[in-house]
Amino acid sequence: MTTKYRGAAFVSLLTAGALALTACTEGDGGTDAPEPGQNVATDSGEGATGGTEEGTQPGTITVAVDSEMTAYNSQTASQNATWNTYVENGTRAGFWSYGADASIVREEEFGTYEKTSDDPLIVEYTINDGVEWSDGEPIDCDDVLLEWASTSDSYTDAQGKPLFSPASTTGMEDVIKPDCQPGDKKFAAEYKQPYVDWELTFQAGNIPAHVAAKEAGLTPEELVTAIQEDDVKALTPVAEFWNKGWDMNPGKLLPDELIPSSGPYLLDNWQAGQSLTLTANPDYWGTPPKTETIVLRLLDEAQTLSALQNGEVDIINPSNPTVDTVATLEGLQGQVEFTIATDLTWSHVDMQQGEGRVFEQVEVRQAFAKCIPRDLIVENLNVPVNPDSQVLDLREFFPINEEYETVRSEAFPEDLYGETDVEGAAQLLEDAGVETPVPVRFMFDSENPVREDIAAFIKSSCDEAGFDIQPTPDIDWGAKLTGAPGEYDAVLFAWAGSGVVSSGAALYQTGAGQNFYGYSNPEVDKLWDQVLIEVDSAKSVQYRSDIESLLWEDVFNIPLFVGNNVTAFSSEIEGVENNASQTGVTFNMDEWSRIGG
Amino acid sequence: MVAFIARRLMISAVLLLVGTFLAYVLIALSGDPLQDLRQDTGPDRENRIAARTELLDLDTPVVLRYFLWLGGAAKCLVPFAGECDLGQSIRGQDVTFLLSGAIGATLRLILVATVMAVFVGVVVGIVTALRQYSRLDYSATLASFVFVSLPLFWFAVLLKQYIAIDVNDWLGDPVVTVGTAVAVGLVTGLAWGGVIGGSRQRTLVSFGIGFVGGAGLLLLLSATGWFDSPGIGPIGVAVMALASAVGLTALLSGFGYRNVLYAALVMAVIGIVANLSLGAVLFDPGWWTLLLLLLLTVAVGVGVGYAMGGLQRRQAVQAAVWTGVLTGFAVVVDRMLSAWDNYAEAVNGRVVPTFGSETPNYDGGFWGNLLDSTTHLALPTLALILVSVATYSRYTRASMLEVMNQDYVRTARSKGLNERTVIIRHAFRNGLIPITTLIAFDVAGLLGGAVVTETVFGWQGMGRLFTTALTEVDPNPAMAFFVVTGAAAVTLNMLADIAYAYLDPRIRVS
């Protein structure tokens, strides 16, 4: 009995406790508390929030990405990567940007520039009044000077190592230090020698100099002085911050004051491994973005289709689309729209043509070019994905460029290589007097099934012409390309084109960085030298057209086709464009909007 | 025992060390970490190659690099020094940081899945063992073999299509057709008929009840528009509480001596009252509040059972506590579903997601967020459960059958104990001993092995960390994965051995 009583007392005590707990919470919250779940953020549902100008519609558009951002500063050699560019497309603005076809688009809202002299090359820049960082700091002289200091390879530390470690110094290293005072919105860039891609040199709105200065314990004015006086000691902490200070671990956005935006969107919220949210910059000086919130969701590419179908993402951009991708997308018509276009990755066959190599004689290379069934390859591997696919006949111009057709008619020997010609190839081999079958160790990436197919097509056709194609798939093909040129005779891979004219020189000039094949043609060398310093675009095209002719004459390599790029999006979204360049589908995120608001 | 643990630990450490060396060398030599840059023609190519070479120390021979890595990793063994250095990933991020995020994601993913898989597996195993060679047994066997042999990536695609996309489409206009109802009714009817078993007549009656119950409930719910905004409601909670009380009593003690039933029923009533009166506490609680309430429930349950149990005090305490916990669970589900409308609006009616662990920027309070996590966990958990239920149910079934034929079970029967007591008290516990070992292995495996699930459902867990590292030829994250999963496997195996010895006195560790 006693035990029972004690137990009951215990229970009543606990019950009383629970009731007391209830009572005091009730007192705090009130009895007419809203339904659970009602305390959701309703910003997105209630029209534009304070500060956002007309034109920005409330709502969210979600785009699938396959990698997370890693840094705010993507100008460094270690962080210059597409996943950072994807975000910067919305958070930075500058004098120019890449258009959907990788052409250069001038951003007149940001500022203007004008070439005032060809030789010496002088470009005069003006940043518009009112153009500022999202923290209110104007974009001006200090940003320009830091951009020059960080990417021109002008400063070295005591050990002789570069102070800043930028991804690229090309172009900027030829610019004489701009002369401007703190607060100046105008400056002139004078080049030590003319430079073909001069338009790409200055962005101005990419890196906030005032933040870097503050982190290094300087005022923006002191930073300007330090650069003007080449004060390496003062610049060292700036460089340290510039190199590493803007790197971020997943989900760890730096404090707002370190990561201001110069573009239409602000970095808002980052959930590691899940999503990155950008919201419209309320103080944006340019045309306001069309949609308030853009969410970049991290998702493996193979899974994007079902996510799009389920409405969890609105825009997807799966790389290397296959026939299956396209078929699935066609099956979703009405719910999903998609566009296919070619991009700038171009597959090609390169040949080792140095002394003593199989492809030393030009006739052998010509024969190879004749027997490779380029039309058959494109018809079987590309047309099913994109009916507009065509054989690529040039190297420095792509079907997406407006000059392509003109240059092609000038430079491409249609009569020789327009169609597969096995007999012609056999004839050439006979003329060359080489012993047939000619053994060709044909290297390609062992993990890429498409290249395996291409190799099979080439083997079946060229073996008939008198070659003996020995496919050598290799996982280390990239390292062997430079590291073991003796281990292959021909190699199949793709270059990822960048839209930068000058980068072609490294592929074709004698002994240049990416000419691994012993190719040397003094005329090509000379023409490239001219291209590099040619600031007139028409002349530049003409030079490169001449180069293409020479490359076909020598059959330096054999271009096959350009890759395809698919962008698919919900039918409720408009403004999405396919983008051929490496900047990705987010390049015009400020144009995206939901139909009907 | 101490000697055993010490010896095991030492052997494991050596094993792990040799393992790390092999793994490091193999991963570092498995490909070319500069591959993607080599195909780039941009002006930034050379500097980027140089930067990555420096970051990953590619100019140092692999073996030497291993020892450098080991030097950094060894610092992790010093507790609280905060000097743990597992190196940097190919993208320049701290591996220690990546690792902590990955472990968190994986734990969230596998915790619920493992608990549920063990529960369902054990129940199915026991039921099929008790109904050996029945149609139910054969169907369960067939189902487990089908699920265990399904390739997960393919199964995941099916789940996404049918459980996510189609269900979401259906939720747009949720009407159950008669055909669907009949089909579901048939399945539930067959299941009930099989589980209850017995004479032909009894089976038929169970089938009938199952059929009408399943099909009727579905049609009723559809007609009342329940699927537009599902919930349980206070009445539903009350029904579930009382049902748990009766069910648990039936399972634990039977209705011969009523005190257990009364204790359970009192507990159910307390739960029902608490549900009605705790509205404000449960409006937007936190995990700590819920944990506190759980402890309170257990305490009240112990009190009620102790006070009312009489002769069967132990059973009464068990019944009361479990009734309280189940009622509490019903309350949690009820509250969670109250956020349904709000959540459905936030995701445009696409309630079941196909990937990720949360809806970006959604804040629905505690219950809304819980619902969000639950829906995101639904598909991967389902996939993981269906695959591992097979193992658990097969092991439990075999182990139960073995135990049921033991002499002590026969002794128990011959003493005149009823079947429930024989199974629950004498057979069930001993039958579970081998399962402990299995769970330990399984958790260790899942920690590192949910690679496909994580990839397919967009979770950045351990498996994803490893596969990404492997494709990018990035040794440091891969090594972090290796060390953690290796250590987990070693530790859990040792724990399994110790637990085994503890549970089964016939076994000695030495």
PDB file of N, CA and C in Angstrom, chain A residues 75-80 150-153 162 164-170 173 242 514, chain B residues 34 37 40 42-55:
ATOM      1  N   GLN A  75      40.317  35.146 -58.988  1.00  0.00           N
ATOM      2  CA  GLN A  75      41.424  35.566 -59.845  1.00  0.00           C
ATOM      3  C   GLN A  75      42.717  34.831 -59.499  1.00  0.00           C
ATOM      4  N   THR A  76      42.728  34.123 -58.375  1.00  0.00           N
ATOM      5  CA  THR A  76      43.953  33.454 -57.972  1.00  0.00           C
ATOM      6  C   THR A  76      44.127  32.158 -58.755  1.00  0.00           C
ATOM      7  N   ALA A  77      45.380  31.733 -58.848  1.00  0.00           N
ATOM      8  CA  ALA A  77      45.673  30.532 -59.636  1.00  0.00           C
ATOM      9  C   ALA A  77      44.980  29.308 -59.051  1.00  0.00           C
ATOM     10  N   SER A  78      44.793  29.277 -57.733  1.00  0.00           N
ATOM     11  CA  SER A  78      44.210  28.066 -57.170  1.00  0.00           C
ATOM     12  C   SER A  78      42.687  28.098 -57.169  1.00  0.00           C
ATOM     13  N   GLN A  79      42.085  29.249 -57.310  1.00  0.00           N
ATOM     14  CA  GLN A  79      40.624  29.305 -57.212  1.00  0.00           C
ATOM     15  C   GLN A  79      39.956  29.745 -58.506  1.00  0.00           C
ATOM     16  N   ASN A  80      40.738  29.805 -59.574  1.00  0.00           N
ATOM     17  CA  ASN A  80      40.152  30.206 -60.847  1.00  0.00           C
ATOM     18  C   ASN A  80      39.431  29.015 -61.446  1.00  0.00           C
ATOM     19  N   SER A 150      47.802  43.073 -58.815  1.00  0.00           N
ATOM     20  CA  SER A 150      47.689  41.651 -58.500  1.00  0.00           C
ATOM     21  C   SER A 150      47.871  40.760 -59.723  1.00  0.00           C
ATOM     22  N   THR A 151      47.603  41.282 -60.910  1.00  0.00           N
ATOM     23  CA  THR A 151      47.646  40.390 -62.072  1.00  0.00           C
ATOM     24  C   THR A 151      48.690  40.796 -63.103  1.00  0.00           C
ATOM     25  N   SER A 152      49.607  41.681 -62.751  1.00  0.00           N
ATOM     26  CA  SER A 152      50.592  42.092 -63.751  1.00  0.00           C
ATOM     27  C   SER A 152      51.969  41.514 -63.470  1.00  0.00           C
ATOM     28  N   ASP A 153      52.092  40.716 -62.426  1.00  0.00           N
ATOM     29  CA  ASP A 153      53.378  40.100 -62.099  1.00  0.00           C
ATOM     30  C   ASP A 153      54.458  41.157 -61.871  1.00  0.00           C
ATOM     31  N   PRO A 162      56.755  35.654 -56.861  1.00  0.00           N
ATOM     32  CA  PRO A 162      55.722  36.675 -57.079  1.00  0.00           C
ATOM     33  C   PRO A 162      54.913  36.902 -55.805  1.00  0.00           C
ATOM     34  N   PHE A 164      51.830  38.310 -55.563  1.00  0.00           N
ATOM     35  CA  PHE A 164      50.461  37.846 -55.809  1.00  0.00           C
ATOM     36  C   PHE A 164      50.532  36.575 -56.657  1.00  0.00           C
ATOM     37  N   SER A 165      49.573  35.663 -56.450  1.00  0.00           N
ATOM     38  CA  SER A 165      49.569  34.490 -57.335  1.00  0.00           C
ATOM     39  C   SER A 165      48.271  34.435 -58.141  1.00  0.00           C
ATOM     40  N   PRO A 166      48.226  35.226 -59.212  1.00  0.00           N
ATOM     41  CA  PRO A 166      47.033  35.260 -60.051  1.00  0.00           C
ATOM     42  C   PRO A 166      47.019  34.084 -61.023  1.00  0.00           C
ATOM     43  N   ALA A 167      45.821  33.763 -61.518  1.00  0.00           N
ATOM     44  CA  ALA A 167      45.713  32.685 -62.494  1.00  0.00           C
ATOM     45  C   ALA A 167      46.408  33.078 -63.795  1.00  0.00           C
ATOM     46  N   SER A 168      46.273  34.329 -64.163  1.00  0.00           N
ATOM     47  CA  SER A 168      46.826  34.741 -65.447  1.00  0.00           C
ATOM     48  C   SER A 168      47.370  36.160 -65.371  1.00  0.00           C
ATOM     49  N   THR A 169      48.488  36.358 -66.021  1.00  0.00           N
ATOM     50  CA  THR A 169      49.038  37.707 -66.098  1.00  0.00           C
ATOM     51  C   THR A 169      49.047  38.195 -67.537  1.00  0.00           C
ATOM     52  N   THR A 170      48.580  37.345 -68.444  1.00  0.00           N
ATOM     53  CA  THR A 170      48.606  37.696 -69.859  1.00  0.00           C
ATOM     54  C   THR A 170      47.875  39.008 -70.103  1.00  0.00           C
ATOM     55  N   GLU A 173      50.396  42.149 -67.880  1.00  0.00           N
ATOM     56  CA  GLU A 173      51.826  42.342 -67.665  1.00  0.00           C
ATOM     57  C   GLU A 173      52.410  43.342 -68.661  1.00  0.00           C
ATOM     58  N   TRP A 242      44.856  38.795 -50.483  1.00  0.00           N
ATOM     59  CA  TRP A 242      44.345  38.592 -51.849  1.00  0.00           C
ATOM     60  C   TRP A 242      44.502  37.128 -52.266  1.00  0.00           C
ATOM     61  N   GLN A 514      51.920  24.348 -75.422  1.00  0.00           N
ATOM     62  CA  GLN A 514      51.018  23.228 -75.668  1.00  0.00           C
ATOM     63  C   GLN A 514      51.221  22.590 -77.040  1.00  0.00           C
TER      64      GLN A 514
ATOM     65  N   LEU B  34      46.006  16.659 -62.607  1.00  0.00           N
ATOM     66  CA  LEU B  34      46.021  17.874 -63.424  1.00  0.00           C
ATOM     67  C   LEU B  34      45.190  17.732 -64.696  1.00  0.00           C
ATOM     68  N   LEU B  37      43.023  20.537 -66.099  1.00  0.00           N
ATOM     69  CA  LEU B  37      43.753  21.734 -66.519  1.00  0.00           C
ATOM     70  C   LEU B  37      44.501  21.510 -67.817  1.00  0.00           C
ATOM     71  N   ASP B  40      42.770  22.677 -70.918  1.00  0.00           N
ATOM     72  CA  ASP B  40      42.383  24.071 -70.968  1.00  0.00           C
ATOM     73  C   ASP B  40      43.344  24.819 -71.882  1.00  0.00           C
ATOM     74  N   GLY B  42      43.122  28.262 -72.045  1.00  0.00           N
ATOM     75  CA  GLY B  42      43.105  29.659 -71.606  1.00  0.00           C
ATOM     76  C   GLY B  42      44.464  30.142 -71.169  1.00  0.00           C
ATOM     77  N   PRO B  43      44.616  31.455 -71.041  1.00  0.00           N
ATOM     78  CA  PRO B  43      45.916  32.024 -70.660  1.00  0.00           C
ATOM     79  C   PRO B  43      46.292  31.702 -69.213  1.00  0.00           C
ATOM     80  N   ASP B  44      45.316  31.189 -68.439  1.00  0.00           N
ATOM     81  CA  ASP B  44      45.599  30.932 -67.034  1.00  0.00           C
ATOM     82  C   ASP B  44      46.145  29.533 -66.793  1.00  0.00           C
ATOM     83  N   ARG B  45      46.309  28.771 -67.862  1.00  0.00           N
ATOM     84  CA  ARG B  45      46.666  27.364 -67.746  1.00  0.00           C
ATOM     85  C   ARG B  45      47.929  27.113 -66.924  1.00  0.00           C
ATOM     86  N   GLU B  46      49.015  27.771 -67.304  1.00  0.00           N
ATOM     87  CA  GLU B  46      50.302  27.470 -66.672  1.00  0.00           C
ATOM     88  C   GLU B  46      50.284  27.796 -65.186  1.00  0.00           C
ATOM     89  N   ASN B  47      49.740  28.978 -64.853  1.00  0.00           N
ATOM     90  CA  ASN B  47      49.724  29.366 -63.449  1.00  0.00           C
ATOM     91  C   ASN B  47      48.861  28.435 -62.617  1.00  0.00           C
ATOM     92  N   ARG B  48      47.768  27.991 -63.205  1.00  0.00           N
ATOM     93  CA  ARG B  48      46.883  27.103 -62.443  1.00  0.00           C
ATOM     94  C   ARG B  48      47.540  25.757 -62.214  1.00  0.00           C
ATOM     95  N   ILE B  49      48.229  25.258 -63.251  1.00  0.00           N
ATOM     96  CA  ILE B  49      48.937  23.979 -63.069  1.00  0.00           C
ATOM     97  C   ILE B  49      49.989  24.124 -61.978  1.00  0.00           C
ATOM     98  N   ALA B  50      50.708  25.251 -62.025  1.00  0.00           N
ATOM     99  CA  ALA B  50      51.754  25.468 -61.013  1.00  0.00           C
ATOM    100  C   ALA B  50      51.129  25.550 -59.622  1.00  0.00           C
ATOM    101  N   ALA B  51      50.004  26.261 -59.514  1.00  0.00           N
ATOM    102  CA  ALA B  51      49.371  26.436 -58.202  1.00  0.00           C
ATOM    103  C   ALA B  51      48.910  25.098 -57.647  1.00  0.00           C
ATOM    104  N   ARG B  52      48.320  24.263 -58.522  1.00  0.00           N
ATOM    105  CA  ARG B  52      47.831  22.993 -58.016  1.00  0.00           C
ATOM    106  C   ARG B  52      48.984  22.062 -57.654  1.00  0.00           C
ATOM    107  N   THR B  53      50.048  22.126 -58.476  1.00  0.00           N
ATOM    108  CA  THR B  53      51.220  21.314 -58.163  1.00  0.00           C
ATOM    109  C   THR B  53      51.755  21.667 -56.788  1.00  0.00           C
ATOM    110  N   GLU B  54      51.747  22.979 -56.493  1.00  0.00           N
ATOM    111  CA  GLU B  54      52.244  23.392 -55.197  1.00  0.00           C
ATOM    112  C   GLU B  54      51.291  22.977 -54.078  1.00  0.00           C
ATOM    113  N   LEU B  55      49.997  23.173 -54.336  1.00  0.00           N
ATOM    114  CA  LEU B  55      48.998  22.855 -53.312  1.00  0.00           C
ATOM    115  C   LEU B  55      49.058  21.385 -52.905  1.00  0.00           C
TER     116      LEU B  55
END
